[in-house]
Coordinates of N, CA, C and O in Angstrom, one line a residue:
X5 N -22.1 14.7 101.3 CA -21.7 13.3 101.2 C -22.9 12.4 101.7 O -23.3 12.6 102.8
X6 N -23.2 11.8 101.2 CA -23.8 10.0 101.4 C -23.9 9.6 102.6 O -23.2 8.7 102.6
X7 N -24.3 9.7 103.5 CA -24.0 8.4 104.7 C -25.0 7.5 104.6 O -26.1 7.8 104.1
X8 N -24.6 6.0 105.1 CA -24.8 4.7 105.3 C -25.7 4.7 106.7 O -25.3 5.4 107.7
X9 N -26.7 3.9 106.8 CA -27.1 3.6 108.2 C -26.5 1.9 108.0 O -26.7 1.0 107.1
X10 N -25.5 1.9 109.3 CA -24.7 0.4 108.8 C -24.7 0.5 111.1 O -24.3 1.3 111.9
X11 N -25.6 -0.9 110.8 CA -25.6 -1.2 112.3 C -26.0 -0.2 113.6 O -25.8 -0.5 114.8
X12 N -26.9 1.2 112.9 CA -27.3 1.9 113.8 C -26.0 2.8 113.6 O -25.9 3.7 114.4
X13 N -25.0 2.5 112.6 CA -23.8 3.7 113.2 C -24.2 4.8 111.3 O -24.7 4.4 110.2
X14 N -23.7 5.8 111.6 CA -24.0 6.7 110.0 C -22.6 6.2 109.6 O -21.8 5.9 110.5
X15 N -22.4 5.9 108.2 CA -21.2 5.6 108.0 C -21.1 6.2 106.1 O -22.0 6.3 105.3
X16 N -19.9 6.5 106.0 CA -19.3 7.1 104.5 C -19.8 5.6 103.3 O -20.2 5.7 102.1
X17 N -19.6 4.7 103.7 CA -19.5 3.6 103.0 C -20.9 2.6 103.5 O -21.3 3.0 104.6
X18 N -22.0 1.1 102.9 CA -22.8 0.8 103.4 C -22.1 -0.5 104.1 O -22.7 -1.5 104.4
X19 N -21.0 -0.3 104.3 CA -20.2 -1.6 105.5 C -19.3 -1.3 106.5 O -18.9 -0.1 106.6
X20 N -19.1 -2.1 107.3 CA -18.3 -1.8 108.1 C -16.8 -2.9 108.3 O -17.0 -4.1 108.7
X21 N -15.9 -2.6 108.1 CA -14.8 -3.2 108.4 C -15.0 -3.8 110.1 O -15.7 -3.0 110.8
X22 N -14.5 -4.8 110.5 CA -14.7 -5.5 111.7 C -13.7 -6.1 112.3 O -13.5 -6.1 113.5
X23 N -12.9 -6.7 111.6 CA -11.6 -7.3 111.8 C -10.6 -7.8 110.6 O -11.1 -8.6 109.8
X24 N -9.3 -7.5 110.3 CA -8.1 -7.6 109.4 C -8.5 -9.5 109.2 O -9.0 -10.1 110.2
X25 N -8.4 -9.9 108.4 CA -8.3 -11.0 107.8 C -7.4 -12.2 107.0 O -6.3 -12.0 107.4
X26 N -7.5 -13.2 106.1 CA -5.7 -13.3 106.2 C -5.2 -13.4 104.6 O -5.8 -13.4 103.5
X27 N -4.1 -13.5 104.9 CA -3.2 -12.8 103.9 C -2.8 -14.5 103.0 O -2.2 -15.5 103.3
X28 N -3.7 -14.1 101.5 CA -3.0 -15.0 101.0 C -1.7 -14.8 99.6 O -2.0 -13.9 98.8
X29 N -0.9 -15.2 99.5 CA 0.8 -15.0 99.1 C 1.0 -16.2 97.9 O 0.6 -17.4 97.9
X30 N 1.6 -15.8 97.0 CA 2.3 -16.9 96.3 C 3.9 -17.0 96.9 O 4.5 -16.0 97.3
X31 N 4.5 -18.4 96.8 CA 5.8 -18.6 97.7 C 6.2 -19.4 96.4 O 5.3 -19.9 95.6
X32 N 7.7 -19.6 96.3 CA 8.9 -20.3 95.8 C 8.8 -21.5 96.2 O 8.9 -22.4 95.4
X33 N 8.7 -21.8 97.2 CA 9.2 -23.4 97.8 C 7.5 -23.7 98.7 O 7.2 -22.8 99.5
X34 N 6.8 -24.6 98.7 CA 5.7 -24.7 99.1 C 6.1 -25.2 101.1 O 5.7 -24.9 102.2
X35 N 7.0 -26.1 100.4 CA 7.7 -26.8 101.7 C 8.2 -26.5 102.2 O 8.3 -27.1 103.2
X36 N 9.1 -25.4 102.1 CA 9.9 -24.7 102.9 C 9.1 -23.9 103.8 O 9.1 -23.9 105.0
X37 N 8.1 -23.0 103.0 CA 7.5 -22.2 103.9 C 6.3 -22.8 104.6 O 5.7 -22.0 105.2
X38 N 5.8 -24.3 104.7 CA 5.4 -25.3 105.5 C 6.3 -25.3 106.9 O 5.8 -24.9 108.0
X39 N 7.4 -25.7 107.0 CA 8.3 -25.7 107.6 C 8.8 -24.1 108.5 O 9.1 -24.2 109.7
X40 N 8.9 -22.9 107.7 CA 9.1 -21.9 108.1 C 7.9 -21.7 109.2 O 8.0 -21.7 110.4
X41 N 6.6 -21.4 108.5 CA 5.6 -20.6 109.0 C 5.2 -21.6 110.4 O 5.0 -21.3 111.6
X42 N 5.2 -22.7 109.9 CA 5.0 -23.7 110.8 C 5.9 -23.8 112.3 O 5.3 -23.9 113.3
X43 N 7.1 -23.8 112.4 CA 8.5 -24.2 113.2 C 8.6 -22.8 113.5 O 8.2 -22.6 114.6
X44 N 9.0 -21.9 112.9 CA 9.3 -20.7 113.3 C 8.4 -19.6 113.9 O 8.9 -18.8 114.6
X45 N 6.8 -19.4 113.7 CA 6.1 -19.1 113.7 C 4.8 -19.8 114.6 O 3.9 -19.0 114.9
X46 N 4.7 -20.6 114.8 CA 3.6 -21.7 115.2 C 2.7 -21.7 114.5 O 1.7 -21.5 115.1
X47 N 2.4 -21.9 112.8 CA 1.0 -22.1 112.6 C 1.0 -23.4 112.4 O 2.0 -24.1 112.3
X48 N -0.1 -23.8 112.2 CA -0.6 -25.0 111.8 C -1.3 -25.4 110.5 O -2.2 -24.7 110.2
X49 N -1.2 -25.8 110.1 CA -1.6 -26.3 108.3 C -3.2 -26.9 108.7 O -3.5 -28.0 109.3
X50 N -3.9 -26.1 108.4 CA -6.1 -26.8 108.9 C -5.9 -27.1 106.9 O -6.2 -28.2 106.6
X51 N -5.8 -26.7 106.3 CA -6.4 -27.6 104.5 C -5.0 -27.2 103.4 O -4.1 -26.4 103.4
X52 N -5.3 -28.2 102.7 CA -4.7 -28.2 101.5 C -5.0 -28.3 100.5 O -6.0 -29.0 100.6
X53 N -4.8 -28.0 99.4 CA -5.7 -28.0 98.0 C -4.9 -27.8 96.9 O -4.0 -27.0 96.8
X54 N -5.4 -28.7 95.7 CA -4.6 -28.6 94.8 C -5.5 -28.1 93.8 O -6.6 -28.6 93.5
X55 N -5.0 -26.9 93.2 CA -5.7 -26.1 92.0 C -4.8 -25.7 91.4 O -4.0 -24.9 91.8
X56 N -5.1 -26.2 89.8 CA -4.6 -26.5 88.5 C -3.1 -27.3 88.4 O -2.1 -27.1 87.7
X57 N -3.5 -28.2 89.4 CA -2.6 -29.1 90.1 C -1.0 -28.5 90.7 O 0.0 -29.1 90.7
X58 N -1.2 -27.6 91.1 CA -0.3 -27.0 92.0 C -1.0 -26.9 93.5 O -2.1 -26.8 93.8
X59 N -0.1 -27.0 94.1 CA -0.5 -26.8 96.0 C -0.2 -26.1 96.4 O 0.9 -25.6 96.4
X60 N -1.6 -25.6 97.3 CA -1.6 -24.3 98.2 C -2.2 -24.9 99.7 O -3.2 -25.4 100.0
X61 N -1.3 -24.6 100.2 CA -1.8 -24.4 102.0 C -2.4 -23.6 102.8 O -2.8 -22.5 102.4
X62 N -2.6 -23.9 104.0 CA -4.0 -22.8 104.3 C -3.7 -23.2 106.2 O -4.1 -24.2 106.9
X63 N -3.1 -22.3 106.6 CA -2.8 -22.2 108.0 C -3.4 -21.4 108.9 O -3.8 -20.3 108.5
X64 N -3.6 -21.7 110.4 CA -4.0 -21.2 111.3 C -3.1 -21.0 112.4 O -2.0 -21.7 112.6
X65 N -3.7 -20.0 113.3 CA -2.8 -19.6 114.4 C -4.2 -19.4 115.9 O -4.2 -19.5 117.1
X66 N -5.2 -19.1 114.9 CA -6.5 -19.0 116.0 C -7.5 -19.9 115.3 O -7.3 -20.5 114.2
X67 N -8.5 -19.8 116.1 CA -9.8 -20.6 115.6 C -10.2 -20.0 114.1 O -10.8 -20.9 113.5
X68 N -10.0 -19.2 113.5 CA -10.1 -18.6 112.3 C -9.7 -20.2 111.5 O -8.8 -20.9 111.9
X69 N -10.6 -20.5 110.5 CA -9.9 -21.5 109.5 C -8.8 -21.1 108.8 O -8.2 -22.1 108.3
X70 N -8.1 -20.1 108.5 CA -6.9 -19.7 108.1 C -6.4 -18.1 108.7 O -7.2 -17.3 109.1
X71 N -5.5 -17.9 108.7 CA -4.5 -16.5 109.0 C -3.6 -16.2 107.4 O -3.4 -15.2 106.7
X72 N -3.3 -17.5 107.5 CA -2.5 -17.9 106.0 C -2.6 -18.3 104.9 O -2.9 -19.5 105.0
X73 N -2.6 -18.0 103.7 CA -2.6 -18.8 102.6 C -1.3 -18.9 102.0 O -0.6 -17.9 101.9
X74 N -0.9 -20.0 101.5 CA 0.3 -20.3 100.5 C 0.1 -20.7 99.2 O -0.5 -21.8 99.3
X75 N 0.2 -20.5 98.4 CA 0.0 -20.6 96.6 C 1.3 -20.7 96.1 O 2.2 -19.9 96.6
X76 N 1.7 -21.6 95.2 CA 2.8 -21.9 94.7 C 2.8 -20.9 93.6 O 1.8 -20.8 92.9
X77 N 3.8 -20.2 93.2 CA 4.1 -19.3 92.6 C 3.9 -19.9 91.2 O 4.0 -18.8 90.7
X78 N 3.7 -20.6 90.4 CA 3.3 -21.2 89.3 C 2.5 -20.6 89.4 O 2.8 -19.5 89.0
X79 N 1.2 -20.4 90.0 CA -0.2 -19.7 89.9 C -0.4 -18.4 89.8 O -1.4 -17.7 89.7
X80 N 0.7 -18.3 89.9 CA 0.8 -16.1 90.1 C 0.0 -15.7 88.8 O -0.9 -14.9 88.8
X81 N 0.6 -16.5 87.7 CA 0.6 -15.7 86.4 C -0.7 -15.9 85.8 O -1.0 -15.3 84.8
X82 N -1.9 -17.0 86.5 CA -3.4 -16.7 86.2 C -3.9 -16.8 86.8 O -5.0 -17.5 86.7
X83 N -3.5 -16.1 88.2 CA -4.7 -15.6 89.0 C -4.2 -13.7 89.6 O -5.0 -12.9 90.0
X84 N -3.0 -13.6 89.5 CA -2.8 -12.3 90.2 C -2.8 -11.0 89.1 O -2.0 -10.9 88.1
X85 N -3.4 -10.4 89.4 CA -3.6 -9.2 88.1 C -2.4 -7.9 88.5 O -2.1 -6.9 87.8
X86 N -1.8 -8.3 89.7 CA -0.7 -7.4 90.4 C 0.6 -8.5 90.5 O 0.7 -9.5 91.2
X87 N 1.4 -8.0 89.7 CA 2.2 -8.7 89.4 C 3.6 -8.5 89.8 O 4.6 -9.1 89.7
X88 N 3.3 -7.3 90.4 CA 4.9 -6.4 91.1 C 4.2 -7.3 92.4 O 4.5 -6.4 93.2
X89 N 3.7 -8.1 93.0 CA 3.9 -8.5 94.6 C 3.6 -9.2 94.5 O 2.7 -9.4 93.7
X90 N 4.2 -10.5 95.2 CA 3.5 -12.2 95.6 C 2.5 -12.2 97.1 O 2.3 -13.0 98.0
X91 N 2.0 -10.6 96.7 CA 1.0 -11.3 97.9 C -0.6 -11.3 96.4 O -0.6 -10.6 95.4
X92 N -1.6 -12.2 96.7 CA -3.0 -12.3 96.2 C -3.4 -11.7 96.6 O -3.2 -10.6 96.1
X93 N -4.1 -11.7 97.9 CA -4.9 -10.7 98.6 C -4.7 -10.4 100.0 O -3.7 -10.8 100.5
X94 N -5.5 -9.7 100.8 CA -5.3 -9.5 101.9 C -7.2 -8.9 102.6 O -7.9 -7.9 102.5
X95 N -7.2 -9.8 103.0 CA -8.6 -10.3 103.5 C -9.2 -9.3 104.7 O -8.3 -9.0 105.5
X96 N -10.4 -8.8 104.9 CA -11.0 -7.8 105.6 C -12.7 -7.7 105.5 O -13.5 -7.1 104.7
X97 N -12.9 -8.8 107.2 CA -14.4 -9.0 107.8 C -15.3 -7.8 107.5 O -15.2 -6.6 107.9
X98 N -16.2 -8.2 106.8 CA -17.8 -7.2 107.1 C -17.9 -8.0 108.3 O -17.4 -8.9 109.0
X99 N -19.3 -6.6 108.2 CA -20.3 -7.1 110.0 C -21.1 -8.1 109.5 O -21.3 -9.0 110.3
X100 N -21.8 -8.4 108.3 CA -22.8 -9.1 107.8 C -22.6 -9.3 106.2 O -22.0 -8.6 105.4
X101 N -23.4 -10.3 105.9 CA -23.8 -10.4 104.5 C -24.1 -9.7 103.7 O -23.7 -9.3 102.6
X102 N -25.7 -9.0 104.8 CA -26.3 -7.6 103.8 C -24.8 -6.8 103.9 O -24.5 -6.5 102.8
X103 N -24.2 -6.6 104.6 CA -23.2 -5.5 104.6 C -22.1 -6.0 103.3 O -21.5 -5.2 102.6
X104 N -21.8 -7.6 103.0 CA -21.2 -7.9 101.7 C -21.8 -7.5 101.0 O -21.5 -6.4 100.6
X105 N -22.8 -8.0 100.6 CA -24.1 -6.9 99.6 C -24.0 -6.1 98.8 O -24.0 -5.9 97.6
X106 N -23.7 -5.2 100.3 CA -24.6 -3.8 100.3 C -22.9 -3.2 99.5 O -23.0 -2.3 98.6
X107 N -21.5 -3.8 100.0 CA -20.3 -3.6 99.5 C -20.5 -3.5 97.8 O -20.7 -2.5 97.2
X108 N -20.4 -4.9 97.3 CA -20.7 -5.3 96.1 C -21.6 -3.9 95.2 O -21.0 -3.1 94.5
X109 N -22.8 -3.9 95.3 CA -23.1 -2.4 94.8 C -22.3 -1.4 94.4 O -21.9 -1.0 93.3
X110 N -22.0 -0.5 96.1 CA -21.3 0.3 96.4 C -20.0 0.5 95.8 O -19.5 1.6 95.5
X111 N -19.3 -0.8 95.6 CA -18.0 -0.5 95.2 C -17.9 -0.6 93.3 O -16.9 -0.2 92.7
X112 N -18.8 -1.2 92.7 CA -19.3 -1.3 91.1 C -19.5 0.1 91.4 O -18.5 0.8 91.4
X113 N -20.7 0.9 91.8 CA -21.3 2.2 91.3 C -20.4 2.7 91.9 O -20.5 3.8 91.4
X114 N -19.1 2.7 92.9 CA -18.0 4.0 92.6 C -16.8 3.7 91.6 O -15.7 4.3 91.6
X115 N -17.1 3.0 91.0 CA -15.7 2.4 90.1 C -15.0 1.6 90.5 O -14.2 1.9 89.6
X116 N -14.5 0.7 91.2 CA -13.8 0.2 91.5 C -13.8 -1.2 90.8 O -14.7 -1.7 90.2
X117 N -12.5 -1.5 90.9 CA -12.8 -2.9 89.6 C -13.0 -4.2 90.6 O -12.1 -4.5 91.5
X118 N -14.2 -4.9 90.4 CA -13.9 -6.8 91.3 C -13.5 -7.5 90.3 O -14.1 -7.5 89.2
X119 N -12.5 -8.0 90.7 CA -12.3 -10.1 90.1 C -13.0 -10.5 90.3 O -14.0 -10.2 90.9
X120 N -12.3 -11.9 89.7 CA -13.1 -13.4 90.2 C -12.4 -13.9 90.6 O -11.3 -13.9 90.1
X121 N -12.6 -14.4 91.4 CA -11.2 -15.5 92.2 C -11.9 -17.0 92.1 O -13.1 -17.1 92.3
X122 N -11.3 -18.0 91.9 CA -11.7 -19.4 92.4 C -12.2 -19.3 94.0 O -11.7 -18.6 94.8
X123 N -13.4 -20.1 94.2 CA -13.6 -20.2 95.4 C -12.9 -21.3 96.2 O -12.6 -21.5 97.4
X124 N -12.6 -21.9 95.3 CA -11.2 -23.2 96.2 C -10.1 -22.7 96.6 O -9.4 -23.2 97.5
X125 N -9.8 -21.4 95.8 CA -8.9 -20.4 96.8 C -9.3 -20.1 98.1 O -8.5 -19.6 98.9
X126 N -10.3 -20.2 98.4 CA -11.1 -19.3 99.7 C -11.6 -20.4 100.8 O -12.5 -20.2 101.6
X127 N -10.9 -21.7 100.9 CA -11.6 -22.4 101.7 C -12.6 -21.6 103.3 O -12.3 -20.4 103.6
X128 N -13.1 -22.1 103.8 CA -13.5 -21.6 104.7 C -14.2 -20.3 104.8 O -14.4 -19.8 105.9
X129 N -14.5 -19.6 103.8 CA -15.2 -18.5 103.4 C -16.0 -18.8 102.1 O -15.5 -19.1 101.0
X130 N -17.6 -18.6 102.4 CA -18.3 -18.6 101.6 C -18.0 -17.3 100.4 O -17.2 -17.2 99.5
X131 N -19.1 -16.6 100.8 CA -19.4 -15.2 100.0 C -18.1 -14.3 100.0 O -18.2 -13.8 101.1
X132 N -17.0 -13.8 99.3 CA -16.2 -12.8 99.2 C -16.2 -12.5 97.8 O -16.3 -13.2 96.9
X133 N -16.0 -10.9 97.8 CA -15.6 -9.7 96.9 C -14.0 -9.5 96.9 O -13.2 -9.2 97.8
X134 N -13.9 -9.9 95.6 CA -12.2 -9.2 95.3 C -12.5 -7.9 94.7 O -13.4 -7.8 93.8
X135 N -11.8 -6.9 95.1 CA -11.6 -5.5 94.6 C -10.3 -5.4 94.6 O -9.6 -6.1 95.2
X136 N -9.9 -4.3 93.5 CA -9.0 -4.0 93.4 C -8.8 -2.7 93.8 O -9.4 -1.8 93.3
X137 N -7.7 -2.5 94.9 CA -7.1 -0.7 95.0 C -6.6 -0.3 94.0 O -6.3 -0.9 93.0
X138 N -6.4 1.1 94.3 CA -5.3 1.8 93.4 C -4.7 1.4 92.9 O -4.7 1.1 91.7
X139 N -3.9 1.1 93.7 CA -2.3 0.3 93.1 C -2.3 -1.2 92.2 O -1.5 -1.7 91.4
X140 N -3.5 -1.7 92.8 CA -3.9 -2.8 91.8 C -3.7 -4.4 92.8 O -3.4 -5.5 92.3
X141 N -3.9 -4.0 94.3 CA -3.6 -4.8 95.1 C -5.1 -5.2 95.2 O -6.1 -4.5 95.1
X142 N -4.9 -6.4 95.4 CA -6.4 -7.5 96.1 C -6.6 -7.2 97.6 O -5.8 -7.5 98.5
X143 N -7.9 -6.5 97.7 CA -8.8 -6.9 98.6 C -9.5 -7.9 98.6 O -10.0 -8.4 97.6
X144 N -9.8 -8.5 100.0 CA -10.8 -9.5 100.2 C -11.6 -9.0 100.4 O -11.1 -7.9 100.4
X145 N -13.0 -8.9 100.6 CA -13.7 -8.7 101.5 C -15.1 -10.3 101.7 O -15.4 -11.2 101.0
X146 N -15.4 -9.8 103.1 CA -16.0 -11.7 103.5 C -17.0 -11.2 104.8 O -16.7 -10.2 105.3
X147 N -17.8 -11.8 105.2 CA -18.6 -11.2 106.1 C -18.3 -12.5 107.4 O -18.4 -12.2 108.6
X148 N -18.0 -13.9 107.0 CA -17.9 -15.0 107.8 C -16.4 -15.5 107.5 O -15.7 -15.2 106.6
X149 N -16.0 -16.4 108.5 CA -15.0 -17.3 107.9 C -15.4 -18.5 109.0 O -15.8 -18.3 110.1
X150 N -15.1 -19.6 108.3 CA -15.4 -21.1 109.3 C -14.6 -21.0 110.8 O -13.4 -20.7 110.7
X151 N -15.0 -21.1 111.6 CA -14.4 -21.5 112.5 C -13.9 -22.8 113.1 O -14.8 -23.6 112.9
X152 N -12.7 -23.3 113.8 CA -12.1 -24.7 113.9 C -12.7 -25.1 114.7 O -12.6 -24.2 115.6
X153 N -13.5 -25.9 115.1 CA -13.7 -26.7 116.1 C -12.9 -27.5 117.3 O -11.7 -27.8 117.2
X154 N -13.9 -27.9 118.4 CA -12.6 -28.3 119.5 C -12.0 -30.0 118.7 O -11.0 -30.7 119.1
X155 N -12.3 -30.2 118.2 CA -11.1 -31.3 117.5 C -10.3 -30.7 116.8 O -9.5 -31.6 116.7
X156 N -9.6 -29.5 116.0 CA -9.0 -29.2 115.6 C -9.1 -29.1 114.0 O -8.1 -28.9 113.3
X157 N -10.2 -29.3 113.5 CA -10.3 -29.9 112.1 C -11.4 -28.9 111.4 O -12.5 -28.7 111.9
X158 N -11.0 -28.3 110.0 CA -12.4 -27.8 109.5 C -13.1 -28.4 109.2 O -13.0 -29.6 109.4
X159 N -14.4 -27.7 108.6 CA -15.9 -28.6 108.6 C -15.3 -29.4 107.5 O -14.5 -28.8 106.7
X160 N -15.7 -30.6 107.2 CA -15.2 -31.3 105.6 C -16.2 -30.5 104.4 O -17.3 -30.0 104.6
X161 N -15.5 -30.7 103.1 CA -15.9 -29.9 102.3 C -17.5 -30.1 101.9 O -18.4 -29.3 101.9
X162 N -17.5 -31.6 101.7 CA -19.0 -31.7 101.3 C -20.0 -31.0 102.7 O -21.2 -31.2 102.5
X163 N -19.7 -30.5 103.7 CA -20.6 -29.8 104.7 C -20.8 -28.1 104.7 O -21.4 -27.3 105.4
X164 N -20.0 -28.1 103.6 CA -19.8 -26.9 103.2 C -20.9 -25.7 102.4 O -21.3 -26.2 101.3
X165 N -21.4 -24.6 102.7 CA -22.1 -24.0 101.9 C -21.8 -24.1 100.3 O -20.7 -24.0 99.8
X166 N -22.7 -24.3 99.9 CA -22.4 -24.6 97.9 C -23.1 -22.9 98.1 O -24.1 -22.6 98.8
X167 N -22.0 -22.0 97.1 CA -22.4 -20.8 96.4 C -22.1 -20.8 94.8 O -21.2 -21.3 94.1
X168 N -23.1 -19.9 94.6 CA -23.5 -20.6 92.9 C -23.0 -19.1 92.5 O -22.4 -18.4 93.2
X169 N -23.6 -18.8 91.1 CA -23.4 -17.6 90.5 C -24.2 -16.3 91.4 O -23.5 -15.5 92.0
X170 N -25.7 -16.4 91.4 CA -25.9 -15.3 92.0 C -26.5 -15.3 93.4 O -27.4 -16.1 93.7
X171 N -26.0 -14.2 94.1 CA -26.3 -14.5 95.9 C -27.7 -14.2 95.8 O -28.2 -13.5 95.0
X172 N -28.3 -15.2 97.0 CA -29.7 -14.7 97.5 C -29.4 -13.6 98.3 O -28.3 -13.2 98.7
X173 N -31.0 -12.8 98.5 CA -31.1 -12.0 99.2 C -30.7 -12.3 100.9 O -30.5 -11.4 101.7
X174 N -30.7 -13.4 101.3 CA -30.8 -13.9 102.7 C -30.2 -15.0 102.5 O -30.5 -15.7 101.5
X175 N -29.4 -15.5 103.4 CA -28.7 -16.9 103.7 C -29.0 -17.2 104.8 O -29.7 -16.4 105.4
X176 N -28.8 -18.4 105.4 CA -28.7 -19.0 106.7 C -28.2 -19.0 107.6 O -28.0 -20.2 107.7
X177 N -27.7 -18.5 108.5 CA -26.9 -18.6 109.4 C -26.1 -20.3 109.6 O -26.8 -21.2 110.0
X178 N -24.9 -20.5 109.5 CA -24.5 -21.5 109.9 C -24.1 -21.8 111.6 O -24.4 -20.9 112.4
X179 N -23.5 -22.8 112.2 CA -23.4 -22.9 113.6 C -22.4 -22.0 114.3 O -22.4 -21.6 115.4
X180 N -21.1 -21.8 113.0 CA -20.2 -20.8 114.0 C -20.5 -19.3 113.0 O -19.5 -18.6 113.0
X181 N -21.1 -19.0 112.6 CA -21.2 -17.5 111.7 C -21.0 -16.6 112.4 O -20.2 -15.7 112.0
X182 N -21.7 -16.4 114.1 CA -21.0 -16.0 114.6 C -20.6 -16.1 115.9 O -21.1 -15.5 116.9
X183 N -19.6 -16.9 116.0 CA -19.0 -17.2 116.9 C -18.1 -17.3 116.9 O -17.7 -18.1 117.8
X184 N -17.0 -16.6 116.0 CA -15.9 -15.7 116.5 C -15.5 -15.0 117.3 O -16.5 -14.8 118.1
X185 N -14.4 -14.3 117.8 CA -14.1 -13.3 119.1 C -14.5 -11.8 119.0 O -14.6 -10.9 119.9
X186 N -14.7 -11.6 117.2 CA -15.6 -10.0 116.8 C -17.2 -10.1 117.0 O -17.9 -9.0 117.1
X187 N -17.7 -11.4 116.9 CA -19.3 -11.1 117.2 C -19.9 -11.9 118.2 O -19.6 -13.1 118.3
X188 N -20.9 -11.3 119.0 CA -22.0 -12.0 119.8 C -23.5 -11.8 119.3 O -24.6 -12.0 119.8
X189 N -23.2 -11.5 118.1 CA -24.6 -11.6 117.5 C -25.0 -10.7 116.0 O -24.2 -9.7 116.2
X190 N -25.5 -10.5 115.1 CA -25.4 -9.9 114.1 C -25.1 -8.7 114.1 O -24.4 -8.3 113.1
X191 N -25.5 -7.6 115.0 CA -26.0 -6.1 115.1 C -24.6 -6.1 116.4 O -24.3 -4.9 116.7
X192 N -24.0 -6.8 116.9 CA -23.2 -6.5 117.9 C -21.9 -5.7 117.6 O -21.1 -5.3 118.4

């Protein structure tokens, strides 16, 4: 078997999983489950977005810019390729970029199939890989996600990384990349 040097650790794959990420769903009632997730639950609604003029929501529970996504079920039928579940995807941190990367490769040369997803789906996450499992369920995969600031608000969009068709070899580190509760530093 293959191993990976990923972070100083040998690994089967050239990434490392780091932390569960969040779950985006198509829903029946946009507003209801505003109301549910929100009142019952405590999240809080950080962005909204309207694509192909239907509304999706995008909630938090931590500094993470979302935990949640809501997609109005109108959208299921052109963007979800798995159509037995109203979940889209279900989102899962690399350690790094090179490690999105290094995924991207790895998962083309073992077969696995990626989408494309809209990136307006993805607020708050630059660079992500949709794969599909077995079963034909959406993976995320994301190396960053925005973090909320002490006012409570994401970065506004125009402050936002513009990603184009094809990734550079190296990006920039932005101010919260890592300063999340999974990292103190790239290699941590």
């Amino acid at each position: 078997m293959t191993m990976f040097d990923v972070g100083e650790m040998e690994l089967s794959c050239p990434f490392k999983i780091t932390a569960m990420g969040s779950v985006r769903q198509f829903v029946d009632d946009i507003d209801a489950s505003f109301r549910s997730y929100g009142d019952d639950l405590g999240f809080e609604v950080v962005e909204e977005v309207i694509f192909c003029g239907e509304q999706c929501a995008y909630l938090r529970s931590v500094p993470d810019h979302h935990a949640v996504g809501l997609l109005s079920i109108a959208l299921r039928a052109q963007l979800d390729p798995n159509r037995r579940s109203k979940v889209l995807s279900c989102g899962m941190q690399l350690g790094s970029y090179a490690q999105l990367r290094d995924a991207a490769k790895f998962l083309v040369e073992d077969g696995c199939r990626l989408i494309s997803l809209p990136a307006e789906l993805h607020p708050g996450i630059d660079y992500a890989l949709h794969v599909l499992d077995l079963d034909g369920n959406c993976i995320q995969l994301y190396y960053s996600m925005e973090q909320i600031g002490w006012d409570g608000r994401p970065r506004p969009v125009y402050e936002r990384r513009r990603v184009g068709d094809g990734w550079p070899d190296t990006i920039e580190a932005l101010s919260d990349t890592y300063a999340n509760r999974n990292f103190q530093g790239p290699q941590a």
